[in-house]
Coordinates of C-alpha atoms and ligand atoms in Angstrom, one line a residue:
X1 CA 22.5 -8.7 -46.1
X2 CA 22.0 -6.7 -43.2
X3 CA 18.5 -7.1 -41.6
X4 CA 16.5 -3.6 -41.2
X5 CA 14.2 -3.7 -38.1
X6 CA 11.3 -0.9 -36.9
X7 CA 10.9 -0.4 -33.4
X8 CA 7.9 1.1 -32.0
X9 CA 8.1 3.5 -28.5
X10 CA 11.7 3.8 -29.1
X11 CA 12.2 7.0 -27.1
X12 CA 12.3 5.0 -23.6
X13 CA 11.9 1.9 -21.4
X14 CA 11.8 -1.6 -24.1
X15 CA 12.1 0.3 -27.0
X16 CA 15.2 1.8 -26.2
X17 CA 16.8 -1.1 -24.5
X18 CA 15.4 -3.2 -27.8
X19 CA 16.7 -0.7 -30.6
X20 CA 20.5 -0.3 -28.4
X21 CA 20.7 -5.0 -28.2
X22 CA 19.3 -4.9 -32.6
X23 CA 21.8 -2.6 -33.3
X24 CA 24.1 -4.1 -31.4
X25 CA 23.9 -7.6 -33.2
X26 CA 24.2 -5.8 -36.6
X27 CA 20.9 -5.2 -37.7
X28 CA 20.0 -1.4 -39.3
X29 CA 17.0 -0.2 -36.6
X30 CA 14.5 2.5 -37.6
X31 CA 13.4 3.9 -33.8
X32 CA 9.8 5.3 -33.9
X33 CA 8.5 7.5 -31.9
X34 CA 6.8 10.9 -31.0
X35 CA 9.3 12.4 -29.2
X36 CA 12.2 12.9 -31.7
X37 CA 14.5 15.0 -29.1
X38 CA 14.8 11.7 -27.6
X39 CA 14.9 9.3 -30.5
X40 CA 18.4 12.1 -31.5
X41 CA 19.7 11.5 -28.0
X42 CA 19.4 7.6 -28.6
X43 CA 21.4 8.1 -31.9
X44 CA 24.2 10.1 -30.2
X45 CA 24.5 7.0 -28.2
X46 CA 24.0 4.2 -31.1
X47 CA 25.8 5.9 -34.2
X48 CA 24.1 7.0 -37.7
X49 CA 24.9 3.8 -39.0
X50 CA 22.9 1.2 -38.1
X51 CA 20.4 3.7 -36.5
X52 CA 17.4 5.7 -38.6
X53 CA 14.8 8.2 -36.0
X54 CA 11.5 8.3 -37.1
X55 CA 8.8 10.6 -35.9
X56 CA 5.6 8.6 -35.6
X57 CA 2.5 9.4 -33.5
X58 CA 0.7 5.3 -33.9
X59 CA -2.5 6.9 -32.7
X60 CA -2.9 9.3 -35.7
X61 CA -2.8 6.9 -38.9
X62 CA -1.6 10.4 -40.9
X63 CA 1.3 10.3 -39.5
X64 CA 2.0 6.9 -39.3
X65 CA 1.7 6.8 -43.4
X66 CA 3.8 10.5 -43.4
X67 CA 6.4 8.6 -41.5
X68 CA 6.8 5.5 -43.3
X69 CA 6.8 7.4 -46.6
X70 CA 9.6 9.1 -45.5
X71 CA 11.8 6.6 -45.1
X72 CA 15.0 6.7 -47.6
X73 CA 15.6 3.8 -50.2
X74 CA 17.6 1.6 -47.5
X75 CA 15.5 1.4 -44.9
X76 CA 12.5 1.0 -46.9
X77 CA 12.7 -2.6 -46.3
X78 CA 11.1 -3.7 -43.3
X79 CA 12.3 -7.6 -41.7
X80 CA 11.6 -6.9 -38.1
X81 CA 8.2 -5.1 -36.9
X82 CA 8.8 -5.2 -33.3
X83 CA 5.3 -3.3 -32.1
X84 CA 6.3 -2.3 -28.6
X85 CA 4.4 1.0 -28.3
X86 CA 1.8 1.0 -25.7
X87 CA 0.5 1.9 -22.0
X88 CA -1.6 1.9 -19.0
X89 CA -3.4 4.6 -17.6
X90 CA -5.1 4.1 -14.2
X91 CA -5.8 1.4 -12.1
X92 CA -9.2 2.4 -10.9
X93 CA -12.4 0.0 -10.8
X94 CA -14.0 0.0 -14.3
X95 CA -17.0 2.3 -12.7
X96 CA -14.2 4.7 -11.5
X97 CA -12.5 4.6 -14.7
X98 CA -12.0 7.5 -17.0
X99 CA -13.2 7.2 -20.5
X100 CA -10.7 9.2 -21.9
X101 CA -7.7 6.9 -20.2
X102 CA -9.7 4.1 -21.8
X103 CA -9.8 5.5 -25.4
X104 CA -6.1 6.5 -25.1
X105 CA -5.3 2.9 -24.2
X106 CA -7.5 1.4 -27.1
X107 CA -6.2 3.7 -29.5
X108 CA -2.7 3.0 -28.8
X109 CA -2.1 -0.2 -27.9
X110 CA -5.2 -1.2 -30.4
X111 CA -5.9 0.5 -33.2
X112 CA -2.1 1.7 -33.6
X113 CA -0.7 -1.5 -33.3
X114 CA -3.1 -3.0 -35.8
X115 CA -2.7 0.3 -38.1
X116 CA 0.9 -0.2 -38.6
X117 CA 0.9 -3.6 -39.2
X118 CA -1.7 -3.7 -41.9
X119 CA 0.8 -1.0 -43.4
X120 CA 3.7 -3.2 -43.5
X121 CA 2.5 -7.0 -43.3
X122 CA 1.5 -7.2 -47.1
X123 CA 5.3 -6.2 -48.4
X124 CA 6.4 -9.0 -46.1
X125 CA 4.4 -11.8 -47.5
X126 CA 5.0 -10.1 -51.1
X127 CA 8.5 -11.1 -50.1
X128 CA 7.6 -14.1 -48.3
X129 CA 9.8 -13.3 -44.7
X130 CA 9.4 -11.5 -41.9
X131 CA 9.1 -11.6 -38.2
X132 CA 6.5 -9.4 -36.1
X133 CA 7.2 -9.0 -32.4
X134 CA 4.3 -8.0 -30.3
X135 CA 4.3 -6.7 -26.8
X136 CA 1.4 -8.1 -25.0
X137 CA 1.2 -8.1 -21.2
X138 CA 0.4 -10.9 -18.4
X139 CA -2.9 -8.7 -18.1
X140 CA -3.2 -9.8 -21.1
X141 CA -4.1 -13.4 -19.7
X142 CA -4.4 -13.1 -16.1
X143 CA -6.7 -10.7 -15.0
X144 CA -6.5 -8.4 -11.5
X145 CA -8.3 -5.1 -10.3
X146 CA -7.9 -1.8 -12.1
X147 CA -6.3 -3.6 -15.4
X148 CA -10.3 -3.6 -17.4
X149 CA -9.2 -2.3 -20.6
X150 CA -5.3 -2.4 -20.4
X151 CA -5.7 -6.2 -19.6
X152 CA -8.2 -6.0 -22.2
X153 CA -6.0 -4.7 -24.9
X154 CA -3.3 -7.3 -24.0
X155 CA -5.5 -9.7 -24.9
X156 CA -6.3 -8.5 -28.2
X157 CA -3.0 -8.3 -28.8
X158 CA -2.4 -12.2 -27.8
X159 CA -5.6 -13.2 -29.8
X160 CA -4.1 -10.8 -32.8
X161 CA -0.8 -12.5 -32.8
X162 CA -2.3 -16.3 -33.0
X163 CA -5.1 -15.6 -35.2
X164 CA -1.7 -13.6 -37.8
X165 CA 0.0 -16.7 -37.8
X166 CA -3.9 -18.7 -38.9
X167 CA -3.6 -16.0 -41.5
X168 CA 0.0 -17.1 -42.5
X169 CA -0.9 -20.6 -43.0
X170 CA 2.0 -21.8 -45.7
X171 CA 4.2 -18.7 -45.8
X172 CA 7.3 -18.0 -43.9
X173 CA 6.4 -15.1 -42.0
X174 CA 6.8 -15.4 -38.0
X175 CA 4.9 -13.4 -35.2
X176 CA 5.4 -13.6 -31.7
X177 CA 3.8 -12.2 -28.3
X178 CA 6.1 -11.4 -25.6
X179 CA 3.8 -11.5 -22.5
X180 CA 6.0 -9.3 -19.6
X181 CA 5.1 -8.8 -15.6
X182 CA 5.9 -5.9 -13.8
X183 CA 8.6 -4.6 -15.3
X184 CA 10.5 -1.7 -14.1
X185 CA 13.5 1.1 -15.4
X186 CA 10.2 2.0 -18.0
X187 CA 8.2 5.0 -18.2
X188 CA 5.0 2.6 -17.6
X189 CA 4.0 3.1 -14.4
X190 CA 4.8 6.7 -13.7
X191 CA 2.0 6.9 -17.0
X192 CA -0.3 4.2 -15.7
X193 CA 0.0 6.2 -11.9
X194 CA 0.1 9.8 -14.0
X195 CA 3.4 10.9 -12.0
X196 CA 2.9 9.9 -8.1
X197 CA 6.5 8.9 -7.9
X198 CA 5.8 7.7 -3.9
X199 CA 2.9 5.2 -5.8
X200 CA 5.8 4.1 -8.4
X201 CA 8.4 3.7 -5.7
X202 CA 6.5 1.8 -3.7
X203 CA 5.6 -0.8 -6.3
X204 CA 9.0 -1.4 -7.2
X205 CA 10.4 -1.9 -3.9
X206 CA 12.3 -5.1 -3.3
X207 CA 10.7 -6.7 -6.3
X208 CA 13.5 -6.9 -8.6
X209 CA 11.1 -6.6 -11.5
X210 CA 11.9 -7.5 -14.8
X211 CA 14.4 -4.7 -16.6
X212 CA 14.3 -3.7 -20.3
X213 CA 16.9 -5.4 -21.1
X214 CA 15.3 -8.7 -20.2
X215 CA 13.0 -8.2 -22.8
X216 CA 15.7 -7.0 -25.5
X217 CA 17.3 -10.1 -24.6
X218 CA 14.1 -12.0 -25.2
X219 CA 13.8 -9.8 -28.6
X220 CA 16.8 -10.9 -29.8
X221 CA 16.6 -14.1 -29.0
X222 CA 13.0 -14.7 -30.8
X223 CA 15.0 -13.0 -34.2
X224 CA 17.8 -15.5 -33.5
X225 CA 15.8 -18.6 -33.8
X226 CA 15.9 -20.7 -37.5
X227 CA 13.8 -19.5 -40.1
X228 CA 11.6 -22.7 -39.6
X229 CA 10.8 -21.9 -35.6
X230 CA 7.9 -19.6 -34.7
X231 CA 7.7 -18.5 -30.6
X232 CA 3.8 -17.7 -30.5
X233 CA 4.4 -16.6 -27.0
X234 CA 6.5 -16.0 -24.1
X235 CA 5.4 -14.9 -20.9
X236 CA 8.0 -13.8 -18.2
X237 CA 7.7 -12.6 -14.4
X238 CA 9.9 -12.2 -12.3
X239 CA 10.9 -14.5 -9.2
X240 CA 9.1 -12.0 -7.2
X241 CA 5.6 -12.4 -8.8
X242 CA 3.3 -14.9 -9.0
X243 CA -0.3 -16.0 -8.8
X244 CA -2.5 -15.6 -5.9
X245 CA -5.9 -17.7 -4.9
X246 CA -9.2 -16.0 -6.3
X247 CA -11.1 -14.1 -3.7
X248 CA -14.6 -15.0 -2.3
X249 CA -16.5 -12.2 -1.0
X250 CA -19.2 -13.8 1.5
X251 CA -22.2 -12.2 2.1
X252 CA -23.0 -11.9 5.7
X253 CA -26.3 -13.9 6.5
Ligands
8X3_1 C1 2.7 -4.9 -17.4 C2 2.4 -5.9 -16.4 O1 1.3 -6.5 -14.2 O2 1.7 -4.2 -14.7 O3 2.0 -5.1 -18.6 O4 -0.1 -5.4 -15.9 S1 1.3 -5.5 -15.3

């Protein structure tokens, strides 16, 4: 039977490239996002089929349950919750930081990500299956200047995804945190840098950062596994990044 999997942030960057490999390995792939001009666009490209565009703002749990009420007999069913939806804003020192960015940041990549999974987690262990795929972040583990809450809300999102599966003692329902570097060919840091392209370019150049479609590939391969393998976590960089010694500031005397 074929598999039906929601995607959040399916308008650009992962989620796109994640909805375009699902669909392309057969499963039915409800895209969710606010922008529906772009989730139509993604449709033109995938076909009606296998494809199903849902308007969903995660930081406004009304229209999360509007949205998911919506949803017609067949694609009701949710096996996949990939919960991709998320950003960074800024990448000032915590004392330079605005509140607003932080909130934002909590509320999406927090309190929407742990919204929409207490919405669809108890059908899945009613049915006993399912897999959730989180996207967490490096910042998540490691930190580095600037990332305060981001980082911070990457690690919720690692703690969340171990302390699910504690939860899921003895039933067969999987969850997994991808844990991604710099990534580029996203929206991500033209948000986190609030449109200063030169700062964007500049990041990017000569890195060869990770692409979307390294993580679709890493989607679809966590779906592939058996029934009876869980990935708690992957975390992937690319070549270009790695870790640096931790700084000592001296105080002159
Ligand atoms: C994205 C990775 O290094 O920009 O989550 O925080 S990084």
């Amino acid at each position: 039977m074929t598999k039906t999997a929601l995607v959040t942030g399916a308008s650009a960057g992962f989620g796109q490239a994640i909805v375009k490999r699902l669909v392309s390995e057969g499963y039915q792939v409800i895209g969710a996002a606010r922008r529906m001009e772009k989730l139509q666009a993604l449709q033109e490209e995938v076909g009606e089929d296998l494809f199903f565009p849902l308007q969903m703002d995660i930081t406004d749990t009304a229209s999360v349950d509007q949205a998911l009420a919506s949803l017609p007999k067949p694609w009701q069913t949710i096996d996949i919750l990939v919960n991709n939806a998320g950003l960074a804003l800024g990448l000032e020192p915590a004392y330079e930081a605005d509140f607003t960015d932080w909130m934002t940041m909590i509320n999406t990549n927090i309190v929407g990500l742990v919204y929409l999974t207490c919405q669809i987690l108890p059908d899945m262990v009613k049915r006993d299956t399912g897999l959730i795929i989180n996207l967490g972040s490096t910042a998540g583990t490691v930190p580095y200047p600037g990332a305060n809450v981001y980082g911070a809300s990457k690690a919720f999102v690692k703690q969340f995804s171990l302390n699910l599966r504690a939860d899921l003692a003895g039933k067969h329902i999987r969850v997994s945190n991808i844990e991604p570097g710099l990534c580029e060919g996203t929206e991500f840091s033209n948000v986190r840098f609030k449109g200063d392209d030169d700062r964007v370019d500049k990041l990017y150049q000569g890195a060869r950062a990770i692409q979307p479609k390294d993580i679709a590939e890493t989607v679809a391969w966590i779906a592939s596994q058996p029934a009876h393998v869980n990935i708690n976590r992957i975390e992937i960089m690319p070549v270009s990044q790695t870790f640096g010694p931790q700084p000592i500031y001296r105080d002159e005397n």
